mmCIF file of C-alpha atoms in Angstrom:
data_model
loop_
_atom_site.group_PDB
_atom_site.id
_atom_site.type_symbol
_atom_site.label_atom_id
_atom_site.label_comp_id
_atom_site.label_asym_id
_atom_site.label_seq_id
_atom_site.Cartn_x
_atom_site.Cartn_y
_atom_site.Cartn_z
ATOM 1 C CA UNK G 1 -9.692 -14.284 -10.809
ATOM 2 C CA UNK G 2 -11.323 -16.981 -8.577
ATOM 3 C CA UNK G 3 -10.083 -20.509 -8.122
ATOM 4 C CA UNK G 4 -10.956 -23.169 -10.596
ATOM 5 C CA UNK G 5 -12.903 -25.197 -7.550
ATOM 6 C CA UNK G 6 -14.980 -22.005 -6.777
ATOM 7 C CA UNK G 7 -15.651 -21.816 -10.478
ATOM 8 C CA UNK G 8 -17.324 -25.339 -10.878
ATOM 9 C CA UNK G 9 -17.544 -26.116 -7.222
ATOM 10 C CA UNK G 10 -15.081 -28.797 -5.483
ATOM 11 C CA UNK G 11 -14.327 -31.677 -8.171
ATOM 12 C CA UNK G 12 -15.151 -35.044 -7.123
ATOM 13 C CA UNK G 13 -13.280 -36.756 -9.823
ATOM 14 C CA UNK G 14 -9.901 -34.433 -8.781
ATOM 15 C CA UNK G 15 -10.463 -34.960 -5.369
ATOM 16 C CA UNK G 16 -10.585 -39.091 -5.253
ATOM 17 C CA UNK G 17 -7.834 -38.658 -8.049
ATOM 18 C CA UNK G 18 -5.537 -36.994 -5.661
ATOM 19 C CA UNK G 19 -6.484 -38.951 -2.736
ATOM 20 C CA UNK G 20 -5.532 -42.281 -4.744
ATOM 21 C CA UNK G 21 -2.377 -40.847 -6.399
ATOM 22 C CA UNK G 22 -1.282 -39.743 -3.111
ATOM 23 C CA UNK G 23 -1.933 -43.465 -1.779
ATOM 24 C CA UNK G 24 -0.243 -45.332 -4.191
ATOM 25 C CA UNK G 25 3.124 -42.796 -4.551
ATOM 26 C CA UNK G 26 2.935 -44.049 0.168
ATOM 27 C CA UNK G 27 3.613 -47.268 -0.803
ATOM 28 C CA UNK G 28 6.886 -46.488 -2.793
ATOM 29 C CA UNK G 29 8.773 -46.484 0.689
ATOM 30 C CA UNK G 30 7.615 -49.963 0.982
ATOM 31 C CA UNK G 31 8.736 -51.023 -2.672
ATOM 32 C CA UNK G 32 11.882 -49.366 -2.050
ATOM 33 C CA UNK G 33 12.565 -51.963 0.323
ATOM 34 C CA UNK G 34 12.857 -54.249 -2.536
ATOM 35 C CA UNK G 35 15.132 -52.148 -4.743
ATOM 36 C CA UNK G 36 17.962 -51.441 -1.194
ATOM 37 C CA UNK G 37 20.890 -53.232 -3.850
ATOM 38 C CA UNK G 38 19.865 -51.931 -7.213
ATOM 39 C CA UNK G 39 21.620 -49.038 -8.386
ATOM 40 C CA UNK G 40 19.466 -45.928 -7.687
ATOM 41 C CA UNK G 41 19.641 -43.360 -10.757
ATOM 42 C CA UNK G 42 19.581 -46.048 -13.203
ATOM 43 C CA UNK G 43 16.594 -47.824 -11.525
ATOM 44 C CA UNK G 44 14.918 -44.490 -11.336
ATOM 45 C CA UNK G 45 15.789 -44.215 -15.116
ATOM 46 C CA UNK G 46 14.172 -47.076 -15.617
ATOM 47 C CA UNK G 47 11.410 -46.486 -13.519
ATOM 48 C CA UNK G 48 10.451 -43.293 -15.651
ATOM 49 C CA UNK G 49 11.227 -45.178 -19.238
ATOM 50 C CA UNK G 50 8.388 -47.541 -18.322
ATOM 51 C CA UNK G 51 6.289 -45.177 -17.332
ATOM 52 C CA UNK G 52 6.988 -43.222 -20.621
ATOM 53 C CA UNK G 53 6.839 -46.414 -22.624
ATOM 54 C CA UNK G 54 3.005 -46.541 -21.840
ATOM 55 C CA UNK G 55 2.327 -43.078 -21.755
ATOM 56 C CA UNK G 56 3.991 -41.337 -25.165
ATOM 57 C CA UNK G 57 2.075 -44.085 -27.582
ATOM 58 C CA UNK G 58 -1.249 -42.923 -26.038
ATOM 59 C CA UNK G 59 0.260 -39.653 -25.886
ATOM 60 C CA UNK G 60 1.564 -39.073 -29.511
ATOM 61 C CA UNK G 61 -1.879 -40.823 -30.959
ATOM 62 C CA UNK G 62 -3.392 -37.040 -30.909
ATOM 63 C CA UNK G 63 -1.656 -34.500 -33.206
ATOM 64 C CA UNK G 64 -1.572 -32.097 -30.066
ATOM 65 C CA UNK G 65 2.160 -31.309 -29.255
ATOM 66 C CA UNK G 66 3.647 -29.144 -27.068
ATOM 67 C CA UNK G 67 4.804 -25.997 -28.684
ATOM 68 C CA UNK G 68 6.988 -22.983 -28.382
ATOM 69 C CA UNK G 69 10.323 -22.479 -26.410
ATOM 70 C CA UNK G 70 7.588 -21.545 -22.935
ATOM 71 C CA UNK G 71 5.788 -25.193 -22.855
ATOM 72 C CA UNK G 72 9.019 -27.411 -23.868
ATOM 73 C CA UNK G 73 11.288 -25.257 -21.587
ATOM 74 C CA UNK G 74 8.194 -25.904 -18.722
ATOM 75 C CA UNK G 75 8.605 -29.874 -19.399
ATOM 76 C CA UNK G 76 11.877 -29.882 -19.415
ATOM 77 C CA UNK G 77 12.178 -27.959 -15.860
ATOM 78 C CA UNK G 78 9.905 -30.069 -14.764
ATOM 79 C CA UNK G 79 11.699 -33.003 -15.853
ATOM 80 C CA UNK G 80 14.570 -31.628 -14.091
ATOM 81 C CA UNK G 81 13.535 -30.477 -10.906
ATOM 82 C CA UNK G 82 10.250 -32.354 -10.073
ATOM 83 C CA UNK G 83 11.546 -35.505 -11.560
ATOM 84 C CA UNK G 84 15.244 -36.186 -11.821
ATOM 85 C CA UNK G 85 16.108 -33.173 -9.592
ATOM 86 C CA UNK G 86 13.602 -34.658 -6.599
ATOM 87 C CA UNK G 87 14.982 -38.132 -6.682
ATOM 88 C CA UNK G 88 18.604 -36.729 -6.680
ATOM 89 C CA UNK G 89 17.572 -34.823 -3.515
ATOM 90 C CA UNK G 90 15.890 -37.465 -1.949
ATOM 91 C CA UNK G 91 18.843 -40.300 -2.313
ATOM 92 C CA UNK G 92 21.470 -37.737 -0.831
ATOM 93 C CA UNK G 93 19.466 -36.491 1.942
ATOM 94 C CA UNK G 94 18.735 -40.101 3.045
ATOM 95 C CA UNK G 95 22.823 -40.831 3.129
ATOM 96 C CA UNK G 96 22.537 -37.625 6.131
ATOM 97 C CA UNK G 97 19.183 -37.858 8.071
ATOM 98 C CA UNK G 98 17.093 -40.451 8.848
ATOM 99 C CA UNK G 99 13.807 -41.169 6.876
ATOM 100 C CA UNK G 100 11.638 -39.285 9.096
ATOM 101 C CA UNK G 101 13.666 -36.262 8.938
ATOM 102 C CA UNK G 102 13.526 -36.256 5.189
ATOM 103 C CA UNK G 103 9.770 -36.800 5.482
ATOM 104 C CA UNK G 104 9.126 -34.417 8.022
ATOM 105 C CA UNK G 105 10.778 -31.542 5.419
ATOM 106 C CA UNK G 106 9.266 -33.135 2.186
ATOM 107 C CA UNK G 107 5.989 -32.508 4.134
ATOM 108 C CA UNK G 108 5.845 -29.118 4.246
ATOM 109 C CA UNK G 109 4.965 -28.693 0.565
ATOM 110 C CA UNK G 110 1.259 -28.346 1.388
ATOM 111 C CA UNK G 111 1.742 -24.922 3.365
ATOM 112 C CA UNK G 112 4.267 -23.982 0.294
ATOM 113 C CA UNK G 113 1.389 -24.578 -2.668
ATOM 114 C CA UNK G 114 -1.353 -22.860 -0.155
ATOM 115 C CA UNK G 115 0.437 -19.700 -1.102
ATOM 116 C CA UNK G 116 2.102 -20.534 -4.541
ATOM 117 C CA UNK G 117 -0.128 -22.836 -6.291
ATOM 118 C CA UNK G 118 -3.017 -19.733 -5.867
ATOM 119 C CA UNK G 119 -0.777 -17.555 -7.270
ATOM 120 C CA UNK G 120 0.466 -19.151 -10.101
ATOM 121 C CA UNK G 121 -2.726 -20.489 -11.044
ATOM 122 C CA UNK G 122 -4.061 -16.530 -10.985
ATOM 123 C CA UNK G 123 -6.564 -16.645 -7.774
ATOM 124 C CA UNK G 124 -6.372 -15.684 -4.141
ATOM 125 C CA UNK G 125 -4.589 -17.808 -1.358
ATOM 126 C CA UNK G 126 -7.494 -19.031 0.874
ATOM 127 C CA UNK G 127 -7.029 -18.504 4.517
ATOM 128 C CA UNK G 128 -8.976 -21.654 5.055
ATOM 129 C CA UNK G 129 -6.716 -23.925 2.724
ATOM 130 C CA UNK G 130 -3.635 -22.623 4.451
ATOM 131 C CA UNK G 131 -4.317 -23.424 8.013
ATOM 132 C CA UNK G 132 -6.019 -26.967 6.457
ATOM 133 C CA UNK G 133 -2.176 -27.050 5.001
ATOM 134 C CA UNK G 134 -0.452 -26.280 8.566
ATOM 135 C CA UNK G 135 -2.546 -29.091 9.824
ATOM 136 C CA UNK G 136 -1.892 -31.325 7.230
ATOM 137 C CA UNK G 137 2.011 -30.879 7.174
ATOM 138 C CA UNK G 138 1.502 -31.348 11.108
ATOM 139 C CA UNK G 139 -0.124 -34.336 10.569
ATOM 140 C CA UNK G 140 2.262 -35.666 8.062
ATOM 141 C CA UNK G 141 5.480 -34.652 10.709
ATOM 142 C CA UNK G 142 3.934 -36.890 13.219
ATOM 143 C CA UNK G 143 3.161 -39.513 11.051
ATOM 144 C CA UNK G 144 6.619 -39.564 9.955
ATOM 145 C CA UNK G 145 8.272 -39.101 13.422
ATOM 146 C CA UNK G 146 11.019 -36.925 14.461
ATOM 147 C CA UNK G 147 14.286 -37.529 13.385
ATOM 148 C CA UNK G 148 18.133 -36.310 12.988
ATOM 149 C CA UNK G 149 20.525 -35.409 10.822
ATOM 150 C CA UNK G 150 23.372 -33.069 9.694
ATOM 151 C CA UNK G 151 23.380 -29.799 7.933
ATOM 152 C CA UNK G 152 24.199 -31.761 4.762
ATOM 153 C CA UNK G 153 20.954 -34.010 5.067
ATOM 154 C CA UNK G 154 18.634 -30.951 5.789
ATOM 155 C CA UNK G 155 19.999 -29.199 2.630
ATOM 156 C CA UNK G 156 18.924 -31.509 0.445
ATOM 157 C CA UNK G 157 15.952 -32.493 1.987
ATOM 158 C CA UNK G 158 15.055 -28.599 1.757
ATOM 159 C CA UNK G 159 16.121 -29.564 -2.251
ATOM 160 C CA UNK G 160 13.650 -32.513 -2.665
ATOM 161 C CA UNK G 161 11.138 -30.049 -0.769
ATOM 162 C CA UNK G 162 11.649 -27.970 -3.610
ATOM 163 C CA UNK G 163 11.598 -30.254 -6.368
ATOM 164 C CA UNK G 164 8.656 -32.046 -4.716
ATOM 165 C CA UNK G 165 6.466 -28.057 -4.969
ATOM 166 C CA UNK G 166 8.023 -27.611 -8.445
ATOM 167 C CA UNK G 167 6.405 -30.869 -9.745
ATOM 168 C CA UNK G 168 2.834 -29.304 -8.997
ATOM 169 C CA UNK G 169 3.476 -25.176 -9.833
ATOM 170 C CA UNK G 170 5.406 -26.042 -13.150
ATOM 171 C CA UNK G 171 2.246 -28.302 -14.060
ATOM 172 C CA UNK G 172 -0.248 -26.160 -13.597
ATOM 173 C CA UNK G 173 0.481 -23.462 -17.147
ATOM 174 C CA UNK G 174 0.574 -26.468 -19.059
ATOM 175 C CA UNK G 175 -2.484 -28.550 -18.279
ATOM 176 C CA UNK G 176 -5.015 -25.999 -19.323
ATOM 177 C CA UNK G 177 -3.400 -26.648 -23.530
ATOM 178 C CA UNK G 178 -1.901 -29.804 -22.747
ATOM 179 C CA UNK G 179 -4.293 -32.085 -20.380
ATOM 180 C CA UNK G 180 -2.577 -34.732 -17.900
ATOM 181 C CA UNK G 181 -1.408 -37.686 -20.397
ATOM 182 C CA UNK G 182 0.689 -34.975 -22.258
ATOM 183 C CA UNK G 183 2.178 -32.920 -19.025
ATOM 184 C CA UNK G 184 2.624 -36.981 -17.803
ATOM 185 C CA UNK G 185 4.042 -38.767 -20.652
ATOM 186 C CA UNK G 186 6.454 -35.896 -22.124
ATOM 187 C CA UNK G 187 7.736 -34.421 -18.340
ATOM 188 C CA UNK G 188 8.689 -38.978 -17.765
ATOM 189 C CA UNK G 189 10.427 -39.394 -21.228
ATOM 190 C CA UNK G 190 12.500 -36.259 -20.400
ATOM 191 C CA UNK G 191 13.532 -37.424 -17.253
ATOM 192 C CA UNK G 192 14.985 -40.323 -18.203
ATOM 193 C CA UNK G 193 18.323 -39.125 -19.755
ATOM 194 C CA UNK G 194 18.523 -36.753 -17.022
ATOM 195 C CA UNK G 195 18.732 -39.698 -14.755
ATOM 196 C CA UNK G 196 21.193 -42.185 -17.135
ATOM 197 C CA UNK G 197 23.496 -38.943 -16.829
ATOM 198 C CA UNK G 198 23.117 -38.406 -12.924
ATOM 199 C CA UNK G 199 23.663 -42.760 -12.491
ATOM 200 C CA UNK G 200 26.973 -42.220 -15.395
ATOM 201 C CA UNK G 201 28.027 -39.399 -12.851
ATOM 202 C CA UNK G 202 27.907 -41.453 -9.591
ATOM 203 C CA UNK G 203 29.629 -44.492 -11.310
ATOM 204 C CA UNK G 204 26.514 -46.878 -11.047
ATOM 205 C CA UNK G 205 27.051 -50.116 -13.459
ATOM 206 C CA UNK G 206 23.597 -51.461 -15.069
ATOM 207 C CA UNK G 207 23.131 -54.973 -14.160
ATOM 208 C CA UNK G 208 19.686 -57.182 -15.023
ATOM 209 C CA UNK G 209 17.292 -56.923 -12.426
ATOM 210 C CA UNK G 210 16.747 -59.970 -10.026
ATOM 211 C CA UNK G 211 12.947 -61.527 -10.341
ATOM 212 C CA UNK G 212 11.838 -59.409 -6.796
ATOM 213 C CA UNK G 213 13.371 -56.144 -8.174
ATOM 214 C CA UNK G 214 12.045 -56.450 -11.499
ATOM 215 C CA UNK G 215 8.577 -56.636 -10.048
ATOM 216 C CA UNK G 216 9.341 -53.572 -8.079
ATOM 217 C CA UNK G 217 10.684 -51.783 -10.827
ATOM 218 C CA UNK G 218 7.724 -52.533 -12.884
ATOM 219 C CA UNK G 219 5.833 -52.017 -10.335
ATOM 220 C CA UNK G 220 7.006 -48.180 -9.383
ATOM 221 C CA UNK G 221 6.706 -47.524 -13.005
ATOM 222 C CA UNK G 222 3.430 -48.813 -14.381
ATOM 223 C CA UNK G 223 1.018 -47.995 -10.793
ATOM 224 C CA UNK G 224 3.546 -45.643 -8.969
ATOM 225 C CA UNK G 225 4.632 -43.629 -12.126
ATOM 226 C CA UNK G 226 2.282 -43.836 -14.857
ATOM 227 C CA UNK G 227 -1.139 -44.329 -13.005
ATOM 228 C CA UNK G 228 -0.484 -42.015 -10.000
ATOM 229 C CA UNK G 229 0.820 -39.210 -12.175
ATOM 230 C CA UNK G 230 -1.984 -38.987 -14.036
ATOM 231 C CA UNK G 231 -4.228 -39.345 -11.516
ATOM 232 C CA UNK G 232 -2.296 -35.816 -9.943
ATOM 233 C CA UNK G 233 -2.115 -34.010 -13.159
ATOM 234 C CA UNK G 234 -5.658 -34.414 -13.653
ATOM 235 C CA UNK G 235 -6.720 -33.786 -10.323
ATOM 236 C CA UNK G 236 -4.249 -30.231 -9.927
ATOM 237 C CA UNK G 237 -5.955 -29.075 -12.973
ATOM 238 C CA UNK G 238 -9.390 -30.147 -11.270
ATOM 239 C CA UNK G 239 -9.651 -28.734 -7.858
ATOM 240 C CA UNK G 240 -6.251 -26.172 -8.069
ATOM 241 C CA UNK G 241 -2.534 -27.361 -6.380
ATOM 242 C CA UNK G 242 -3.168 -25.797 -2.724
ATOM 243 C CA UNK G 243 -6.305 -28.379 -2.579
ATOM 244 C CA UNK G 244 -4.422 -30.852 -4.195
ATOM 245 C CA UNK G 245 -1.335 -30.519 -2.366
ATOM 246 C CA UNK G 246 -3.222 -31.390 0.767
ATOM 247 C CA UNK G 247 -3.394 -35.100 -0.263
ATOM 248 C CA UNK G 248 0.363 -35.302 0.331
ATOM 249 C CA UNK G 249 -0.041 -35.781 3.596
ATOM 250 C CA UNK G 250 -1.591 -39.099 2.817
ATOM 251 C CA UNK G 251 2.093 -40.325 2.207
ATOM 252 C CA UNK G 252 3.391 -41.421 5.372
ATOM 253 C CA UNK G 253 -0.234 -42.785 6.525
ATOM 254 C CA UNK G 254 -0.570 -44.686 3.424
ATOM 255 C CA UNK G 255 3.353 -45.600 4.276
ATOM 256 C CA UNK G 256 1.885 -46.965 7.775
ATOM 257 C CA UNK G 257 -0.996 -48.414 6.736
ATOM 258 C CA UNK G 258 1.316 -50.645 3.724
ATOM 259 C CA UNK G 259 3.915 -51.266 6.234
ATOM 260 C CA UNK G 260 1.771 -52.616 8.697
ATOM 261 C CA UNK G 261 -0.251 -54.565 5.724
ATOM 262 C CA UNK G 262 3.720 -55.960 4.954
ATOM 263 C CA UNK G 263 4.648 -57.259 8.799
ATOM 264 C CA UNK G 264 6.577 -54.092 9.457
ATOM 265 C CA UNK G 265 4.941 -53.184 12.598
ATOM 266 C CA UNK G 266 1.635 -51.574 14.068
ATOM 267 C CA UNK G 267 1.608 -47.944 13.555
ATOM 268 C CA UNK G 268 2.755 -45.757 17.074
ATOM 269 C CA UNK G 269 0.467 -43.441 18.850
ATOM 270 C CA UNK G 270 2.271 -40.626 16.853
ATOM 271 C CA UNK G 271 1.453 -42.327 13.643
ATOM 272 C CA UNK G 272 -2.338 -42.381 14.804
ATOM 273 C CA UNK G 273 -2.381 -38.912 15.960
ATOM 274 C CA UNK G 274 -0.896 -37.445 12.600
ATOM 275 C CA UNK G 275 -3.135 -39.302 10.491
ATOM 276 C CA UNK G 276 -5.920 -38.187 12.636
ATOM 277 C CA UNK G 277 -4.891 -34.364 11.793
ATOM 278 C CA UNK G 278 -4.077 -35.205 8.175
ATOM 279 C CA UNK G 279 -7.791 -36.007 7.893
ATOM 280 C CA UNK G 280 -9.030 -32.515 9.849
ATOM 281 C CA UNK G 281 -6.767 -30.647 7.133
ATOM 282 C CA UNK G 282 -7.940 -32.332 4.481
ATOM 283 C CA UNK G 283 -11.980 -32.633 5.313
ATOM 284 C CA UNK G 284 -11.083 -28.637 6.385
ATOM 285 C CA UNK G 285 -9.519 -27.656 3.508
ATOM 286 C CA UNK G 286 -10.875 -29.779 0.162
ATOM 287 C CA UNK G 287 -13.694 -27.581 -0.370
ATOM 288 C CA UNK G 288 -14.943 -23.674 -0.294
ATOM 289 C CA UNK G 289 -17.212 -23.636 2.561
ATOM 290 C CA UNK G 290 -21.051 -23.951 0.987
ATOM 291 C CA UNK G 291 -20.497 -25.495 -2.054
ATOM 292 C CA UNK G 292 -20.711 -29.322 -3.350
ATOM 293 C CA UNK G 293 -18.248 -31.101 -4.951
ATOM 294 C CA UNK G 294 -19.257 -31.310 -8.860
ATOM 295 C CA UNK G 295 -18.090 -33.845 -12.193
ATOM 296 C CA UNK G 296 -15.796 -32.366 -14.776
ATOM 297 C CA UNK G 297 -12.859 -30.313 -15.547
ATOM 298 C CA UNK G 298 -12.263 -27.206 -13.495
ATOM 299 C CA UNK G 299 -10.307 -25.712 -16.280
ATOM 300 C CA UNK G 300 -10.897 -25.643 -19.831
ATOM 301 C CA UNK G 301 -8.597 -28.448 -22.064
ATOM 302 C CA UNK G 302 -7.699 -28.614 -25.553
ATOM 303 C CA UNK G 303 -7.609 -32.622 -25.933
#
């Protein structure tokens, strides 16, 4: 079976779609900044409930449902893992290693899909796309700079790794019936009692956002949340995950580029160099050598 971007030829629409969703999710870590005091889980909660809040009206206007034990049990893992279980990861691995450590792991998810995202989606791992990928999570290692931690903080940065390649693979069976809005507005809604549970757990107490947080919060849910997921659901079902997946690495530059926007400092030399190869592995990998990059769906959807 060949890849959906060999089928119709590299997507335009799924490649500035992944490119932009990638962009906006890099200047979370900026907007985090605002949200240091307000309790995690239940601002993540939150986060997704807006996000789901926009999404399920549009969502439940077409009689198309997910069906069967297979698609529900799909959302709900990805609810789980690429949601809930991702953000989990991510909070305790920060209380071990440092930010770039985390990154640095988190990162690697481009070499992961070049292998898994192929085979899930029922084609052949490219050669081309992988090495694209080992540049890219180069890039994106540099970019992030090298840091420490303890055995604890690599274990669960090795979790968010997982829940962060989980988020694309569980996707891809249920865009081809479903679409993006669906896969995006069903997979949030889920998540959020997943996340009141995890906050009940750690002994968080709600409290009222302040005005700054409650501009984050909206913020993270309505661009970060809503718009950027699905800008990636659409593009994964557009030009396959391993293509996809190589946008990741415009995290930490778009991290760079929004903290030096914000005052936070000029990027470093190893900042410059990693963004330099995160652009190689992309430009390297995007496309199947020989072909052009074409409008419309690389898979066939059921809207």
């Amino acid at each position: 079976m060949t890849r959906p971007a060999e089928r119709a030829g590299a997507d335009a629409r799924g490649i500035a779609g992944a490119a932009c969703a990638m962009v906006l999710i890099g200047t979370l870590m900026a907007v985090s900044a605002v949200l240091g005091g307000y309790p995690l889980f239940f601002g993540q909660a939150v986060r997704y409930g807006l996000a789901a809040l926009i999404l399920l009206p549009l969502a439940l206007r077409d009689p198309l449902r997910p069906r069967g034990v297979r698609e529900w049990a799909l959302l709900t893992a990805l609810a789980a893992t690429g949601l809930a279980g991702f953000n989990y990861c991510l909070i305790e691995a920060a209380r071990s290693a440092d930010p770039a450590t985390v990154g640095a792991v988190v990162g690697a998810s481009p070499v992961i899909l070049a292998v898994a995202g192929p085979l899930v989606g029922g084609y052949r791992p490219s050669g081309r796309v992988l090495l694209a990928a080992a540049a890219d999570a180069a890039g994106a290692a540099l970019a992030n700079g090298l840091g420490d931690g303890d055995l604890r903080g690599l274990l669960f940065s090795l979790g968010a790794l997982a829940g962060e390649v989980l988020f694309s693979l569980l996707a891809v069976p249920l865009l081809p019936r479903l679409g993006p809005l669906r896969v995006s507005a069903y997979s949030t809604a889920l998540a959020v009692p997943l996340l009141l549970a995890a906050a009940l757990a750690a002994g968080e107490a709600p409290r009222l956002p302040s005005p700054g947080e409650g501009a984050a919060l909206g913020y993270t849910g309505v661009v970060i949340t809503a718009g950027a997921f699905l800008l990636w659901f659409d593009a994964l079902g557009r030009i396959g995950p391993d293509r996809a997946a190589l946008f990741g690495g415009l995290i930490p530059v778009s991290a760079a580029a929004t903290g030096a926007v914000l005052g936070f400092g000029a990027p470093s030399g190893g900042q410059i160099l990693g963004c330099l190869l995160v652009g190689l592995g992309v430009t390297c990998g995007v496309s199947p050598p020989g072909r052009r990059f074409t409008l419309g769906a690389a898979t066939s959807r059921n809207r």
